[in-house]
Backbone as CSV, one residue per row, in Angstrom:
resi,resn,N_x,N_y,N_z,CA_x,CA_y,CA_z,C_x,C_y,C_z
1,GLN,-43.264,29.904,58.996,-42.542,29.708,57.741,-41.325,30.615,57.701
2,VAL,-40.212,30.063,57.282,-38.966,30.813,57.172,-38.566,30.881,55.713
3,HIS,-38.320,32.079,55.229,-37.858,32.264,53.864,-36.366,32.562,53.869
4,LEU,-35.644,31.842,53.031,-34.196,32.003,52.927,-33.849,32.526,51.544
5,VAL,-32.966,33.509,51.489,-32.564,34.097,50.214,-31.040,34.124,50.140
6,GLU,-30.502,33.384,49.161,-29.051,33.355,48.972,-28.607,34.487,48.059
7,ALA,-27.355,34.868,48.217,-26.737,35.857,47.342,-25.230,35.624,47.360
8,GLY,-24.551,36.210,46.372,-23.102,36.168,46.369,-22.471,35.230,45.371
9,GLY,-23.305,34.466,44.655,-22.739,33.580,43.652,-22.169,34.366,42.481
10,GLY,-21.442,33.651,41.629,-20.865,34.297,40.467,-19.828,33.417,39.820
11,SER,-19.065,34.019,38.930,-18.014,33.307,38.216,-16.662,33.774,38.707
12,VAL,-15.765,32.830,38.900,-14.435,33.152,39.405,-13.442,32.152,38.840
13,GLN,-12.205,32.554,38.750,-11.168,31.650,38.284,-10.705,30.757,39.433
14,ALA,-10.158,29.625,39.062,-9.619,28.697,40.059,-8.615,29.419,40.948
15,GLY,-8.720,29.132,42.244,-7.866,29.793,43.208,-8.480,31.034,43.821
16,GLY,-9.567,31.483,43.241,-10.228,32.678,43.728,-11.141,32.410,44.912
17,SER,-11.842,33.451,45.335,-12.707,33.370,46.512,-14.073,33.988,46.224
18,LEU,-15.062,33.476,46.927,-16.404,34.034,46.917,-16.995,33.889,48.307
19,THR,-17.884,34.790,48.652,-18.621,34.665,49.909,-20.115,34.647,49.608
20,LEU,-20.750,33.562,49.980,-22.191,33.445,49.819,-22.877,33.883,51.108
21,SER,-24.044,34.472,50.966,-24.823,34.833,52.136,-26.223,34.237,52.025
22,CYS,-26.813,33.998,53.166,-28.167,33.457,53.225,-28.923,34.247,54.278
23,ALA,-29.829,35.087,53.826,-30.605,35.925,54.729,-31.950,35.274,55.006
24,ALA,-32.336,35.293,56.272,-33.588,34.649,56.671,-34.630,35.680,57.056
25,SER,-35.891,35.326,56.798,-36.986,36.212,57.173,-37.277,36.133,58.665
26,SER,-36.790,35.095,59.299,-37.073,34.865,60.705,-36.175,35.714,61.601
27,ASP,-36.772,36.309,62.648,-35.981,37.055,63.628,-35.235,36.124,64.563
28,ASN,-35.569,34.848,64.502,-34.931,33.868,65.378,-34.042,32.917,64.594
29,TYR,-33.407,33.440,63.566,-32.548,32.610,62.729,-31.448,31.952,63.554
30,SER,-31.014,32.650,64.621,-29.951,32.103,65.461,-30.381,30.810,66.139
31,ASP,-31.699,30.599,66.226,-32.215,29.391,66.852,-32.315,28.221,65.881
32,LEU,-31.991,28.473,64.618,-32.097,27.433,63.600,-30.746,26.815,63.285
33,TYR,-30.749,25.539,63.033,-29.573,24.841,62.524,-29.515,25.135,61.024
34,SER,-28.350,25.500,60.523,-28.253,25.946,59.139,-27.167,25.195,58.384
35,GLY,-27.423,25.011,57.111,-26.444,24.308,56.299,-26.362,24.863,54.894
36,TRP,-25.282,24.538,54.233,-25.098,24.846,52.809,-24.968,23.523,52.058
37,PHE,-25.687,23.441,50.960,-25.621,22.290,50.074,-25.264,22.769,48.676
38,ARG,-24.834,21.853,47.838,-24.577,22.202,46.443,-24.973,21.048,45.550
39,GLN,-25.308,21.412,44.321,-25.684,20.408,43.335,-25.126,20.781,41.988
40,ALA,-24.272,19.925,41.485,-23.706,20.104,40.158,-24.578,19.368,39.149
41,PRO,-24.546,19.772,37.894,-25.359,19.108,36.865,-25.101,17.612,36.819
42,GLY,-26.171,16.842,36.863,-26.041,15.396,36.785,-25.608,14.720,38.064
43,LYS,-25.479,15.494,39.133,-25.047,14.912,40.409,-26.092,15.148,41.486
44,GLU,-26.006,14.358,42.538,-26.913,14.540,43.647,-26.502,15.759,44.481
45,ARG,-27.488,16.304,45.177,-27.211,17.416,46.076,-26.388,16.892,47.251
46,GLU,-25.341,17.618,47.615,-24.475,17.178,48.700,-24.307,18.268,49.753
47,GLY,-24.167,17.828,50.983,-23.938,18.767,52.066,-22.519,19.299,52.021
48,VAL,-22.377,20.590,52.210,-21.076,21.242,52.154,-20.619,21.673,53.543
49,ALA,-21.516,22.327,54.286,-21.149,22.836,55.610,-22.403,22.998,56.451
50,HIS,-22.198,23.010,57.764,-23.321,23.101,58.687,-22.875,23.864,59.929
51,ILE,-23.797,24.651,60.479,-23.511,25.350,61.719,-24.689,25.177,62.655
52,LYS,-24.393,24.828,63.890,-25.457,24.589,64.852,-26.145,25.893,65.231
53,ALA,-27.333,25.740,65.784,-28.071,26.893,66.272,-27.240,27.657,67.292
54,GLY,-27.371,28.971,67.275,-26.634,29.786,68.222,-25.199,30.040,67.822
55,GLY,-24.835,29.632,66.615,-23.469,29.873,66.147,-22.457,28.983,66.794
56,GLY,-22.862,27.745,67.065,-21.977,26.818,67.733,-21.069,26.048,66.808
57,ALA,-21.011,24.750,67.000,-20.094,23.906,66.252,-20.381,23.941,64.753
58,THR,-19.316,23.755,63.996,-19.427,23.724,62.537,-18.919,22.390,62.002
59,TYR,-19.433,22.022,60.853,-19.075,20.755,60.224,-18.906,20.986,58.734
60,TYR,-17.983,20.219,58.127,-17.679,20.409,56.717,-17.531,19.073,56.004
61,ALA,-17.862,19.092,54.735,-17.547,17.961,53.886,-16.033,17.897,53.712
62,ASP,-15.517,16.705,53.579,-14.066,16.540,53.433,-13.532,17.312,52.233
63,SER,-14.332,17.420,51.200,-13.883,18.063,49.970,-13.657,19.562,50.114
64,VAL,-14.201,20.165,51.177,-14.068,21.617,51.331,-13.353,22.013,52.619
65,LYS,-13.005,21.049,53.452,-12.321,21.358,54.712,-11.041,22.134,54.458
66,GLY,-10.857,23.184,55.240,-9.660,24.002,55.090,-9.792,25.089,54.045
67,ARG,-10.853,25.023,53.225,-11.054,26.025,52.173,-12.319,26.842,52.404
68,PHE,-13.348,26.223,52.941,-14.633,26.895,53.160,-14.839,27.130,54.655
69,THR,-15.530,28.226,54.970,-15.863,28.537,56.355,-17.313,28.991,56.438
70,ILE,-18.078,28.339,57.283,-19.457,28.744,57.523,-19.504,29.560,58.805
71,SER,-20.295,30.617,58.787,-20.425,31.467,59.968,-21.807,32.104,59.950
72,ARG,-22.158,32.735,61.040,-23.458,33.401,61.084,-23.349,34.713,61.848
73,ASP,-24.161,35.660,61.397,-24.293,36.946,62.074,-25.730,37.007,62.573
74,ASN,-25.928,36.717,63.831,-27.283,36.623,64.360,-28.005,37.965,64.324
75,ALA,-27.266,39.043,64.466,-27.887,40.371,64.432,-28.483,40.682,63.060
76,LYS,-27.904,40.079,62.025,-28.368,40.297,60.655,-29.198,39.134,60.139
77,ASN,-29.425,38.143,60.984,-30.191,36.950,60.559,-29.616,36.369,59.270
78,THR,-28.307,36.248,59.224,-27.630,35.828,58.002,-26.567,34.776,58.310
79,VAL,-26.491,33.783,57.448,-25.432,32.778,57.495,-24.562,32.957,56.251
80,TYR,-23.274,32.798,56.421,-22.324,33.011,55.326,-21.559,31.729,55.012
81,LEU,-21.082,31.652,53.785,-20.157,30.603,53.395,-19.003,31.274,52.663
82,GLN,-17.883,31.383,53.359,-16.676,31.940,52.761,-15.958,30.808,52.039
83,MET,-15.727,30.996,50.742,-15.109,29.954,49.929,-13.796,30.466,49.362
84,ASN,-12.711,29.837,49.766,-11.387,30.206,49.287,-10.781,29.073,48.469
85,SER,-9.744,29.391,47.737,-9.028,28.389,46.931,-9.999,27.558,46.112
86,LEU,-10.894,28.233,45.441,-11.933,27.534,44.688,-11.352,26.715,43.547
87,LYS,-12.006,25.593,43.299,-11.576,24.662,42.255,-12.712,24.500,41.237
88,PRO,-12.405,24.105,40.028,-13.476,23.873,39.039,-14.529,22.889,39.545
89,GLU,-14.122,21.921,40.337,-15.081,20.940,40.854,-16.024,21.523,41.916
90,ASP,-15.790,22.764,42.319,-16.720,23.440,43.231,-17.892,24.059,42.472
91,THR,-17.836,24.027,41.151,-18.913,24.581,40.343,-20.209,23.846,40.607
92,ALA,-21.243,24.606,40.987,-22.536,24.008,41.330,-23.516,25.113,41.683
93,MET,-24.768,24.717,41.811,-25.770,25.593,42.415,-25.674,25.382,43.925
94,TYR,-25.538,26.462,44.659,-25.414,26.381,46.112,-26.720,26.809,46.769
95,TYR,-27.150,26.010,47.734,-28.388,26.259,48.447,-28.129,26.357,49.947
96,CYS,-28.821,27.279,50.598,-28.796,27.254,52.051,-30.070,26.594,52.544
97,ALA,-29.977,26.024,53.723,-31.091,25.292,54.304,-31.086,25.493,55.812
98,ALA,-32.239,25.299,56.428,-32.338,25.484,57.876,-33.487,24.673,58.441
99,ASP,-33.391,24.402,59.718,-34.473,23.731,60.423,-34.288,23.980,61.914
100,THR,-35.336,23.670,62.668,-35.280,23.938,64.106,-34.357,22.978,64.848
101,TRP,-34.112,21.832,64.250,-33.172,20.888,64.844,-32.656,19.933,63.786
102,VAL,-31.361,19.753,63.733,-30.739,18.814,62.816,-29.719,18.006,63.607
103,PRO,-29.894,16.706,63.688,-28.912,15.885,64.417,-27.531,16.018,63.811
104,THR,-26.533,16.024,64.629,-25.163,16.161,64.141,-24.821,15.073,63.134
105,TRP,-25.268,13.855,63.409,-24.893,12.733,62.554,-25.513,12.824,61.169
106,SER,-26.518,13.686,60.978,-27.189,13.766,59.686,-27.142,15.168,59.089
107,TRP,-26.166,15.968,59.458,-26.153,17.360,58.985,-26.057,17.451,57.471
108,ALA,-25.483,16.454,56.837,-25.294,16.497,55.391,-26.449,15.865,54.618
109,VAL,-27.496,15.471,55.300,-28.641,14.834,54.660,-29.699,15.892,54.372
110,GLN,-30.014,16.097,53.095,-30.915,17.194,52.748,-32.317,17.002,53.299
111,ASP,-32.755,15.766,53.491,-34.098,15.528,54.011,-34.276,16.045,55.432
112,GLY,-33.183,16.357,56.112,-33.269,16.821,57.486,-33.555,18.303,57.627
113,TYR,-33.699,19.001,56.507,-33.922,20.443,56.543,-35.291,20.767,55.962
114,LYS,-36.009,21.614,56.675,-37.352,21.981,56.237,-37.352,23.206,55.326
115,TYR,-36.477,24.142,55.585,-36.493,25.411,54.863,-35.302,25.493,53.900
116,TRP,-35.597,25.964,52.673,-34.582,26.026,51.629,-34.645,27.354,50.888
117,GLY,-33.490,27.823,50.465,-33.434,28.971,49.592,-33.561,28.536,48.140
118,GLN,-33.527,29.499,47.247,-33.728,29.222,45.825,-32.438,28.855,45.104
119,GLY,-31.313,29.090,45.763,-30.025,28.721,45.190,-29.306,29.884,44.530
120,THR,-28.002,29.783,44.494,-27.168,30.768,43.803,-26.050,30.013,43.097
121,GLN,-25.792,30.377,41.853,-24.845,29.640,41.014,-23.416,30.085,41.275
122,VAL,-22.546,29.111,41.427,-21.106,29.351,41.542,-20.421,28.616,40.399
123,THR,-19.645,29.348,39.621,-18.929,28.761,38.497,-17.450,29.078,38.638
124,VAL,-16.625,28.043,38.652,-15.183,28.205,38.797,-14.519,27.702,37.527
125,SER,-13.792,28.577,36.871,-13.125,28.211,35.625,-11.649,27.924,35.875
126,SER,-11.123,27.038,35.067,-9.718,26.643,35.240,-8.791,27.550,34.461
């Protein structure tokens, strides 16, 4: 069992930045495929970013490309989501997720992840 704990959410004005972190209980977090999802009130949960096991290739939703960056620090068993140029439409609960294998073609599908954090709220005001 892998426990994921997010941190770093908060309130920020449009154009600002936040960095979310997701710390894992597993010493082999680098072996897990990891993703960030978000869910706004009344909307479905959507995939935001994904990073392959070992800190390899990254993938992003079109809505955040060029603004968000996913990365991982294997020594700290932590995955990060750097969010720049935030917009009010980025307001949502953000969740990190992980699994031992996630096909590239389905990285944005929440059913493909076994382990989930509890979420951290991001609020962007205009």
